Each structure stands twice: as structure tokens, then as C-alpha cells.
Amino acid sequence: MKDQNYKSLIATFLKCNANQVFLYWKGRVALFAILKAMGIKEGDEVILPAFTCVVVPNAILYLKAKPVYLDISADNYNMNIDLLEESITNKTKVILCQNTFGLSSNIEEILQIAKRYKLYTIEDCTHGFGGEYNGKPNGSYCDAAFYSTQWNKPFSTGIGGFLLVNNDKLINPVRLLENKKVTPTLGEKITLSSLLLLNKYLINRFTYWTLLKLYRFLSKRNWIIGSNRGEELSEVNMPYNFFKGITSVQINAGIKELSLVHSVNILRRKNSKDYTKFLISKNKTYVDENLVQNHLFLKYPLMVRDRELIFHLAEKEKINLGDWFLSPLHPVTENLEQWGLKRELFPVADQISKKILNLPTDVSNNNRVINFLKKHIELIE
Ligand SMILES: Cc1ncc(COP(=O)(O)O)c(C=O)c1O
């Protein structure tokens, strides 16, 4: 019952029907479900940007299909559409575009190309829930879109994800997979609700870094539920019980969080405008406002000269900066060939991933962030 309620609430935001929405343990599971429903199999090719989270190519590789990466555009951190057509072969089945940091890809052009070659399209909206493209919610245009509700996402259920299916023909295949989902254990439910409580009551400006480091240490070893299981970052075999459903803990958290999304997004838009204005005034790299009308800045990208130093200074001054994406396949920085990616073939993504960090857009007072930037302006590009 509660899951129907949650689906309806999501559907209201996405201006779709609740029966187009499917719920999963994580966003990557939603991606796996739609690829499977599209019939993706060994030898098929899926085109995606070379600036994403490693769990995205993982979902493709779990089906023994091949991720075909495209370098990105420095304007919007999404796939460079000029490279799209030349990467299509007779094995290509899907174009997977992304709204990196909330910024949309140029969807019309992607859809035109996809139509010409009869390819499926999927939008990775893990950063883009709440943003719009040409007056419609992100995720409305492709055959399907998937979303994440992990810790740092537009709204959070700790971990979690959902799928929006726009192509009627795919609804049934996705529905057929519903009974294949593994039910999360009681232990997982308890751990997740404890983490959500800890996040609510224990995390503040002073405890954040210590607890974050502890969380990453524990989750890397699979000692608690983390954003990634250790093996997802070191190999391409599907983890045990990967295809998992959602829990009531996540549904309850999601229902609560959705009621706050509008006001947080107003804040995100205001803060990102302020960052843009500031960066223009200092002649630094910024995101062009024309690209971002009604888009959502989940985080604001910043190019810096010495990332390590900035992170160190920020931690000392209790400024919470993000590290997306440290590599073309975040957070993995070594041995990307295992995922079929050679860094030197993607110079834009490679360079950006060496210099980028992100400013928070959900802070109620961005003066501290802007003052920090002013103080260290020589480190910003
Ligand atoms: C661009 C992108 N796609 C997909 C995902 C996966 O989402 P989830 O962690 O919910 O599986 C992430 C992750 O955080 C991401 O940043």
C-alpha cells in the first residue's frame, strides 16, 4: 500500500502515471532492470558518457553487453553529441545519456539520432530529479529514465532508486521482472534505518568529516550498507543478491523527503546562480546560465588547480565540498581498462576529472562557501 503511495507521489513530480514507476534497492538496479527489459544481451553495445559512476557500466557488463564510451563536452559535462553518430555500429542497442550535476544533455538531438538508427534511449537522472528540460521533468523524453535516492541525491532515502518507463512496450517486460527482485533482509532494514537516524541526529558541521571517513571505511569492507559494495569497485561480476527490491524504510523516508524537495530545489537554483555570478565576476570557469534554465544543480562544478589542497583547506574550515567525478568512472581511479575504458581516448573527461570538485547547492547560507572561494581564489581555474 505504502509503495503505491510512494509511486503516486513520485508520479506527481514526474507528471506521469504511477504505473510507469518501479522501485528498487538502488538506482543501478533500476538501470539493470530496464536494460534487461530492453533485451540487452551478450555482444550488444550501449553508448554512454565517459564521465559517470562505475556502477553504470557495471550494469551493462553484468549482462555481458559492451559499454561504448563517448568523451564529454566541457560545457555541460554530458556526452559530446558531435561524437555520437560515429560511435554507432550494427551492435548498438541503447544510447544512455545523463544529467550530470543536474544539467541536461541535448535530448532532442539524441532522440533524433536514436530514431534514425532505431535505438532505445535511457536517461540517467540520478542527479536530475526535480529539474526540467523544455518545460517537462527530466526523464520525460527517453524510453526510460532511472533515478537515485542515495545520500547525496536530490532527495535521499539513504540508498534507493526508481525507474520511470515512458515506452508502453517496455512496461510489461519490466513488470515481469518484479517477482525476480530479492527481498532485503531484516538486518539490512535495521542497518538502513539506523544509518538514516544517525544521519539525521549526529551529522553536523563538526562531525561530518570523521563520520564520512568512518562510513567509507566500513562500507568499502562491506561491514555496513554503503553506496557501493567493495567488489563493485574492483571487479565486473554481479554482486550476490544485486537485483534487490526496496524496503519500507526507504519508502517511508522517501515520502517524507519528497515533501521538502520543492523548497530545497529553490535553494539549489538560488545558490547555483550566486556561484555563477561570483565565478563570472572573478573570470573563472562557470556554467553558462543559458544551459541551465530550470535545470537543477545538484552540485555546482568548480575547476581548481590543486584539488587535494582545496579539500584539505575546506575540511579545516568546515566547508562541505563534493568529489564528483574523480575519474571518468568515479570513484575508481585505477585500472579502468577492466571496464573497457582507456583514459587517453577521452581527453576532456580525463582532464576535467583531474581538476573538478563540487560546491554544495543545498546550503541555506552560501556566504561561507563564497567567502572560502574568495580567500583561495588563486587555486580556482
Ligand atoms: C551518474 C550516476 N549514475 C548512476 C548512479 C547510481 O545510483 P545508485 O547509487 O542509486 O545506484 C550514480 C551514483 O551515485 C551516479 O552518480
Short mmCIF file of C-alpha atoms and ligand atoms in Angstrom, two decimals:
data_model
loop_
_atom_site.label_atom_id
_atom_site.label_comp_id
_atom_site.label_asym_id
_atom_site.label_seq_id
_atom_site.Cartn_x
_atom_site.Cartn_y
_atom_site.Cartn_z
CA MET A 1 0.00 0.00 0.00
CA LYS A 2 2.74 2.42 1.04
CA ASP A 3 4.68 1.62 -2.12
CA GLN A 4 1.65 2.67 -4.22
CA ASN A 5 1.52 5.88 -2.25
CA TYR A 6 5.24 6.49 -2.86
CA LYS A 7 4.90 5.73 -6.58
CA SER A 8 1.96 8.14 -6.85
CA LEU A 9 3.93 10.90 -5.15
CA ILE A 10 6.89 10.34 -7.50
CA ALA A 11 4.49 10.27 -10.46
CA THR A 12 3.05 13.65 -9.44
CA PHE A 13 6.55 15.14 -9.57
CA LEU A 14 7.36 13.46 -12.86
CA LYS A 15 3.93 14.27 -14.36
CA CYS A 16 3.41 10.65 -15.30
CA ASN A 17 1.22 7.74 -14.27
CA ALA A 18 2.09 5.77 -11.12
CA ASN A 19 2.10 2.52 -13.12
CA GLN A 20 5.11 3.81 -15.06
CA VAL A 21 7.17 3.91 -11.84
CA PHE A 22 9.10 0.92 -10.41
CA LEU A 23 11.02 0.86 -7.13
CA TYR A 24 14.43 -0.70 -6.38
CA TRP A 25 17.14 -1.02 -3.73
CA LYS A 26 19.39 1.38 -5.69
CA GLY A 27 19.39 3.39 -8.93
CA ARG A 28 21.86 0.98 -10.55
CA VAL A 29 19.37 -1.87 -10.03
CA ALA A 30 16.74 0.20 -11.87
CA LEU A 31 19.21 0.60 -14.75
CA PHE A 32 19.89 -3.13 -14.80
CA ALA A 33 16.13 -3.82 -14.88
CA ILE A 34 15.45 -1.58 -17.86
CA LEU A 35 18.46 -2.92 -19.81
CA LYS A 36 17.20 -6.42 -19.19
CA ALA A 37 13.65 -5.45 -20.16
CA MET A 38 15.06 -3.99 -23.40
CA GLY A 39 16.53 -7.43 -24.08
CA ILE A 40 20.17 -6.32 -23.86
CA LYS A 41 22.40 -9.36 -24.09
CA GLU A 42 25.91 -10.55 -24.82
CA GLY A 43 27.60 -8.62 -27.63
CA ASP A 44 25.12 -5.69 -27.66
CA GLU A 45 26.58 -2.21 -27.35
CA VAL A 46 25.36 0.58 -25.07
CA ILE A 47 26.66 4.12 -25.64
CA LEU A 48 27.26 6.21 -22.52
CA PRO A 49 29.34 9.20 -21.40
CA ALA A 50 32.92 8.64 -20.22
CA PHE A 51 32.19 10.65 -17.10
CA THR A 52 29.91 8.67 -14.86
CA CYS A 53 29.76 6.41 -11.86
CA VAL A 54 31.38 2.99 -12.35
CA VAL A 55 28.16 1.23 -11.37
CA VAL A 56 26.63 2.39 -14.67
CA PRO A 57 28.98 0.35 -16.94
CA ASN A 58 28.76 -2.40 -14.32
CA ALA A 59 25.04 -2.85 -15.03
CA ILE A 60 25.84 -3.15 -18.76
CA LEU A 61 28.69 -5.58 -18.17
CA TYR A 62 26.57 -7.78 -15.87
CA LEU A 63 24.51 -8.52 -19.00
CA LYS A 64 27.72 -9.25 -20.94
CA ALA A 65 27.00 -6.27 -23.20
CA LYS A 66 29.68 -3.74 -24.11
CA PRO A 67 29.84 -0.17 -22.80
CA VAL A 68 30.89 2.19 -25.60
CA TYR A 69 32.09 5.43 -24.06
CA LEU A 70 31.88 8.93 -25.54
CA ASP A 71 34.00 11.82 -24.43
CA ILE A 72 32.11 14.67 -22.81
CA SER A 73 31.51 18.31 -23.59
CA ALA A 74 33.22 20.75 -21.21
CA ASP A 75 30.08 22.92 -21.27
CA ASN A 76 27.66 20.57 -19.63
CA TYR A 77 29.72 17.52 -18.54
CA ASN A 78 27.49 15.24 -20.64
CA MET A 79 28.29 13.21 -23.75
CA ASN A 80 29.61 15.21 -26.69
CA ILE A 81 26.83 14.74 -29.20
CA ASP A 82 29.15 15.53 -32.12
CA LEU A 83 30.79 12.16 -31.44
CA LEU A 84 27.56 10.21 -31.12
CA GLU A 85 26.78 9.14 -34.66
CA GLU A 86 30.27 7.87 -35.46
CA SER A 87 30.19 5.56 -32.44
CA ILE A 88 27.02 3.74 -33.57
CA THR A 89 27.56 0.28 -35.04
CA ASN A 90 25.18 -2.50 -36.06
CA LYS A 91 25.53 -3.84 -32.50
CA THR A 92 24.40 -0.63 -30.82
CA LYS A 93 21.10 -1.05 -28.99
CA VAL A 94 20.88 1.82 -26.49
CA ILE A 95 22.03 5.41 -26.01
CA LEU A 96 22.33 6.19 -22.33
CA CYS A 97 22.51 9.92 -21.68
CA GLN A 98 22.93 11.57 -18.32
CA ASN A 99 22.08 14.76 -16.48
CA THR A 100 25.43 15.28 -14.83
CA PHE A 101 25.12 17.52 -11.73
CA GLY A 102 21.52 18.06 -12.89
CA LEU A 103 22.47 19.55 -16.28
CA SER A 104 20.58 18.02 -19.18
CA SER A 105 22.06 16.55 -22.30
CA ASN A 106 20.72 17.93 -25.57
CA ILE A 107 17.86 15.45 -25.63
CA GLU A 108 16.21 16.45 -28.94
CA GLU A 109 19.38 15.73 -30.88
CA ILE A 110 19.92 12.44 -29.10
CA LEU A 111 16.33 11.39 -29.77
CA GLN A 112 16.60 12.27 -33.45
CA ILE A 113 19.73 10.15 -33.84
CA ALA A 114 18.22 7.30 -31.82
CA LYS A 115 15.12 7.34 -34.02
CA ARG A 116 17.19 7.31 -37.20
CA TYR A 117 19.09 4.20 -36.05
CA LYS A 118 16.13 2.61 -34.18
CA LEU A 119 17.90 2.65 -30.84
CA TYR A 120 16.46 2.70 -27.34
CA THR A 121 17.23 5.71 -25.13
CA ILE A 122 17.69 5.80 -21.37
CA GLU A 123 18.26 8.93 -19.31
CA ASP A 124 20.41 8.67 -16.20
CA CYS A 125 18.50 11.11 -13.99
CA THR A 126 20.30 10.14 -10.80
CA HIS A 127 21.37 13.80 -10.45
CA GLY A 128 18.38 15.35 -12.13
CA PHE A 129 15.16 14.64 -10.24
CA GLY A 130 13.35 17.97 -9.80
CA GLY A 131 14.92 19.63 -12.82
CA GLU A 132 13.19 20.27 -16.12
CA TYR A 133 14.06 20.18 -19.78
CA ASN A 134 11.97 22.28 -22.19
CA GLY A 135 9.17 22.54 -19.67
CA LYS A 136 8.93 18.84 -18.82
CA PRO A 137 10.53 17.00 -15.89
CA ASN A 138 13.92 15.40 -16.51
CA GLY A 139 13.35 11.84 -17.57
CA SER A 140 10.22 12.53 -19.65
CA TYR A 141 11.77 12.20 -23.10
CA CYS A 142 13.63 8.90 -23.38
CA ASP A 143 12.16 5.38 -23.46
CA ALA A 144 13.01 5.19 -19.78
CA ALA A 145 14.85 7.08 -17.06
CA PHE A 146 16.33 5.97 -13.76
CA TYR A 147 16.78 7.93 -10.55
CA SER A 148 18.76 7.54 -7.35
CA THR A 149 17.80 8.44 -3.80
CA GLN A 150 21.23 7.70 -2.34
CA TRP A 151 22.72 10.05 0.32
CA ASN A 152 23.77 12.94 -1.88
CA LYS A 153 20.95 12.88 -4.35
CA PRO A 154 18.06 15.34 -4.97
CA PHE A 155 16.15 13.63 -2.18
CA SER A 156 17.52 10.86 -0.04
CA THR A 157 16.33 7.58 1.39
CA GLY A 158 19.90 6.61 2.41
CA ILE A 159 20.18 4.38 -0.58
CA GLY A 160 17.44 3.74 -3.11
CA GLY A 161 16.31 4.19 -6.67
CA PHE A 162 13.43 4.05 -9.10
CA LEU A 163 12.68 3.68 -12.77
CA LEU A 164 10.32 5.65 -15.00
CA VAL A 165 9.19 3.78 -18.10
CA ASN A 166 7.85 6.05 -20.87
CA ASN A 167 7.73 3.49 -23.67
CA ASP A 168 4.50 1.49 -23.21
CA LYS A 169 6.04 -1.57 -24.82
CA LEU A 170 8.59 -1.80 -22.02
CA ILE A 171 6.13 -1.70 -19.13
CA ASN A 172 5.25 -5.38 -19.30
CA PRO A 173 8.85 -6.67 -19.57
CA VAL A 174 9.76 -4.53 -16.54
CA ARG A 175 6.69 -5.76 -14.67
CA LEU A 176 7.67 -9.36 -15.38
CA LEU A 177 10.97 -8.75 -13.60
CA GLU A 178 9.23 -7.55 -10.45
CA ASN A 179 8.93 -11.01 -8.94
CA LYS A 180 12.63 -11.67 -9.57
CA LYS A 181 13.63 -8.95 -7.09
CA VAL A 182 15.31 -10.21 -3.93
CA THR A 183 13.66 -9.05 -0.72
CA PRO A 184 16.07 -7.10 1.54
CA THR A 185 16.78 -8.79 4.85
CA LEU A 186 15.63 -7.62 8.26
CA GLY A 187 19.29 -6.87 9.06
CA GLU A 188 19.52 -4.59 6.03
CA LYS A 189 16.34 -2.79 7.07
CA ILE A 190 17.62 -2.26 10.60
CA THR A 191 21.03 -1.06 9.42
CA LEU A 192 19.49 1.32 6.94
CA SER A 193 17.09 2.83 9.44
CA SER A 194 19.94 3.23 11.95
CA LEU A 195 22.05 5.00 9.32
CA LEU A 196 19.15 7.31 8.49
CA LEU A 197 18.75 8.15 12.18
CA LEU A 198 22.49 8.73 12.57
CA ASN A 199 22.44 10.98 9.52
CA LYS A 200 19.56 12.98 10.94
CA TYR A 201 20.75 13.41 14.52
CA LEU A 202 24.53 13.01 14.54
CA ILE A 203 25.79 14.64 11.38
CA ASN A 204 26.65 18.28 11.68
CA ARG A 205 29.38 20.62 10.56
CA PHE A 206 31.73 19.27 13.23
CA THR A 207 31.14 15.52 12.99
CA TYR A 208 30.71 15.31 9.20
CA TRP A 209 34.27 14.50 8.12
CA THR A 210 35.03 11.97 10.83
CA LEU A 211 31.74 10.13 10.26
CA LEU A 212 32.11 10.27 6.47
CA LYS A 213 35.58 8.72 6.65
CA LEU A 214 34.30 6.05 9.05
CA TYR A 215 31.31 5.31 6.77
CA ARG A 216 33.53 4.97 3.72
CA PHE A 217 35.98 2.74 5.61
CA LEU A 218 33.21 0.43 6.85
CA SER A 219 31.23 0.28 3.62
CA LYS A 220 34.30 -0.42 1.47
CA ARG A 221 34.74 -3.57 3.54
CA ASN A 222 31.00 -4.39 3.28
CA TRP A 223 30.71 -4.14 7.09
CA ILE A 224 27.71 -1.84 6.71
CA ILE A 225 25.37 -0.96 3.87
CA GLY A 226 27.21 1.53 1.70
CA SER A 227 26.69 3.42 -1.50
CA ASN A 228 28.91 0.80 -3.16
CA ARG A 229 29.85 -2.74 -2.22
CA GLY A 230 33.63 -3.23 -2.26
CA GLU A 231 33.54 -5.63 -5.20
CA GLU A 232 31.58 -3.19 -7.40
CA LEU A 233 34.70 -1.02 -7.45
CA SER A 234 37.22 -3.76 -8.09
CA GLU A 235 35.61 -6.24 -10.49
CA VAL A 236 32.81 -6.58 -13.02
CA ASN A 237 30.95 -9.58 -11.63
CA MET A 238 27.46 -9.05 -10.36
CA PRO A 239 27.44 -8.98 -6.53
CA TYR A 240 25.40 -11.60 -4.72
CA ASN A 241 21.70 -10.58 -4.47
CA PHE A 242 22.26 -7.49 -6.60
CA PHE A 243 18.73 -7.41 -8.04
CA LYS A 244 17.04 -6.23 -4.91
CA GLY A 245 13.75 -4.52 -4.14
CA ILE A 246 13.07 -1.54 -1.93
CA THR A 247 12.29 -1.64 1.81
CA SER A 248 9.54 0.06 3.78
CA VAL A 249 12.32 2.06 5.50
CA GLN A 250 13.27 3.67 2.18
CA ILE A 251 9.64 4.20 1.18
CA ASN A 252 8.81 5.97 4.45
CA ALA A 253 11.93 8.14 4.17
CA GLY A 254 11.13 8.93 0.53
CA ILE A 255 7.56 10.01 1.28
CA LYS A 256 8.85 12.39 3.97
CA GLU A 257 11.69 13.74 1.85
CA LEU A 258 9.53 14.39 -1.19
CA SER A 259 7.55 16.95 0.79
CA LEU A 260 10.76 19.01 1.13
CA VAL A 261 12.00 18.74 -2.44
CA HIS A 262 10.39 21.94 -3.75
CA SER A 263 11.92 24.19 -1.12
CA VAL A 264 15.36 22.54 -1.39
CA ASN A 265 15.28 22.98 -5.15
CA ILE A 266 14.51 26.70 -4.82
CA LEU A 267 17.65 26.88 -2.67
CA ARG A 268 19.65 24.87 -5.20
CA ARG A 269 18.69 27.23 -8.01
CA LYS A 270 19.44 30.35 -5.98
CA ASN A 271 22.83 29.09 -4.76
CA SER A 272 23.94 27.99 -8.21
CA LYS A 273 23.01 31.40 -9.65
CA ASP A 274 25.09 33.04 -6.92
CA TYR A 275 28.06 30.77 -7.69
CA THR A 276 27.79 31.55 -11.40
CA LYS A 277 27.67 35.29 -10.72
CA PHE A 278 30.66 35.06 -8.41
CA LEU A 279 32.76 32.97 -10.81
CA ILE A 280 31.98 35.30 -13.74
CA SER A 281 32.98 38.30 -11.63
CA LYS A 282 36.36 36.65 -10.97
CA ASN A 283 36.85 35.49 -14.55
CA LYS A 284 36.78 31.81 -13.60
CA THR A 285 35.22 28.75 -15.24
CA TYR A 286 31.44 28.74 -14.74
CA VAL A 287 28.37 27.02 -16.17
CA ASP A 288 26.60 29.11 -18.81
CA GLU A 289 23.22 30.23 -17.44
CA ASN A 290 21.61 29.65 -20.85
CA LEU A 291 22.26 25.96 -20.45
CA VAL A 292 20.64 25.71 -17.07
CA GLN A 293 17.19 27.29 -17.30
CA ASN A 294 15.01 25.21 -15.00
CA HIS A 295 17.70 22.58 -14.75
CA LEU A 296 18.65 21.53 -11.29
CA PHE A 297 22.12 21.93 -9.89
CA LEU A 298 22.51 19.01 -7.54
CA LYS A 299 26.09 20.17 -7.10
CA TYR A 300 27.95 23.03 -8.77
CA PRO A 301 31.11 22.04 -10.66
CA LEU A 302 34.27 24.01 -9.92
CA MET A 303 37.65 23.67 -11.65
CA VAL A 304 40.64 24.01 -9.35
CA ARG A 305 44.43 23.93 -9.57
CA ASP A 306 45.28 21.79 -6.54
CA ARG A 307 42.30 19.67 -5.58
CA GLU A 308 43.95 17.93 -2.65
CA LEU A 309 44.95 21.23 -1.09
CA ILE A 310 41.46 22.71 -1.54
CA PHE A 311 39.85 19.67 0.07
CA HIS A 312 42.27 19.96 2.96
CA LEU A 313 41.55 23.69 3.42
CA ALA A 314 37.80 23.10 3.10
CA GLU A 315 37.83 20.42 5.77
CA LYS A 316 39.72 22.75 8.11
CA GLU A 317 37.17 25.49 7.51
CA LYS A 318 34.23 23.05 7.67
CA ILE A 319 33.10 23.68 4.10
CA ASN A 320 31.47 20.61 2.63
CA LEU A 321 32.78 20.10 -0.92
CA GLY A 322 31.91 17.19 -3.21
CA ASP A 323 34.30 15.00 -5.17
CA TRP A 324 32.25 14.10 -8.29
CA PHE A 325 33.82 12.79 -10.50
CA LEU A 326 37.38 11.93 -9.50
CA SER A 327 37.77 9.80 -12.59
CA PRO A 328 35.86 9.04 -15.83
CA LEU A 329 34.43 6.09 -13.86
CA HIS A 330 34.02 7.50 -10.38
CA PRO A 331 35.22 6.59 -7.79
CA VAL A 332 37.59 4.09 -9.41
CA THR A 333 40.84 5.78 -10.42
CA GLU A 334 43.00 2.80 -11.42
CA ASN A 335 42.68 0.02 -13.96
CA LEU A 336 39.73 1.49 -15.85
CA GLU A 337 40.54 -0.88 -18.74
CA GLN A 338 38.69 -3.51 -16.74
CA TRP A 339 35.55 -1.56 -17.61
CA GLY A 340 36.70 -1.14 -21.21
CA LEU A 341 37.80 2.49 -20.81
CA LYS A 342 41.19 3.87 -21.85
CA ARG A 343 41.62 7.30 -20.30
CA GLU A 344 43.76 8.67 -23.13
CA LEU A 345 40.87 8.22 -25.57
CA PHE A 346 38.72 10.63 -23.55
CA PRO A 347 40.90 13.70 -23.05
CA VAL A 348 38.12 16.08 -21.98
CA ALA A 349 36.71 13.74 -19.34
CA ASP A 350 40.23 12.83 -18.22
CA GLN A 351 41.32 16.46 -17.76
CA ILE A 352 38.08 17.52 -16.06
CA SER A 353 38.18 14.59 -13.66
CA LYS A 354 41.64 15.71 -12.54
CA LYS A 355 40.52 19.24 -11.69
CA ILE A 356 36.90 19.12 -10.67
CA LEU A 357 35.23 19.40 -7.33
CA ASN A 358 31.70 20.45 -6.43
CA LEU A 359 30.14 23.23 -4.39
CA PRO A 360 27.09 22.41 -2.28
CA THR A 361 23.82 23.83 -3.59
CA ASP A 362 21.54 22.86 -0.69
CA VAL A 363 23.11 25.11 1.96
CA SER A 364 20.84 27.75 3.47
CA ASN A 365 23.66 30.30 3.63
CA ASN A 366 26.17 30.21 0.80
CA ASN A 367 28.22 33.15 2.14
CA ARG A 368 30.59 30.81 3.91
CA VAL A 369 31.21 28.94 0.65
CA ILE A 370 31.68 32.12 -1.39
CA ASN A 371 33.98 33.62 1.25
CA PHE A 372 36.04 30.43 1.18
CA LEU A 373 36.33 30.75 -2.62
CA LYS A 374 37.34 34.41 -2.30
CA LYS A 375 40.03 33.53 0.20
CA HIS A 376 41.56 30.84 -2.06
CA ILE A 377 40.78 32.41 -5.41
CA GLU A 378 44.29 31.75 -6.76
CA LEU A 379 43.55 27.99 -6.57
CA ILE A 380 40.44 28.26 -8.78
CA GLU A 381 40.67 28.00 -12.56
C1 LIG B 1 25.75 9.44 -12.69
C2 LIG B 1 25.34 8.33 -11.77
N1 LIG B 1 24.63 7.30 -12.28
C3 LIG B 1 24.22 6.28 -11.50
C4 LIG B 1 24.46 6.27 -10.14
C5 LIG B 1 23.99 5.10 -9.31
O1 LIG B 1 22.98 5.43 -8.42
P1 LIG B 1 22.74 4.46 -7.16
O2 LIG B 1 23.84 4.76 -6.18
O3 LIG B 1 21.40 4.80 -6.61
O4 LIG B 1 22.82 3.08 -7.66
C6 LIG B 1 25.19 7.31 -9.58
C7 LIG B 1 25.52 7.28 -8.17
O5 LIG B 1 25.63 7.60 -7.27
C8 LIG B 1 25.64 8.38 -10.40
O6 LIG B 1 26.33 9.40 -9.89
#
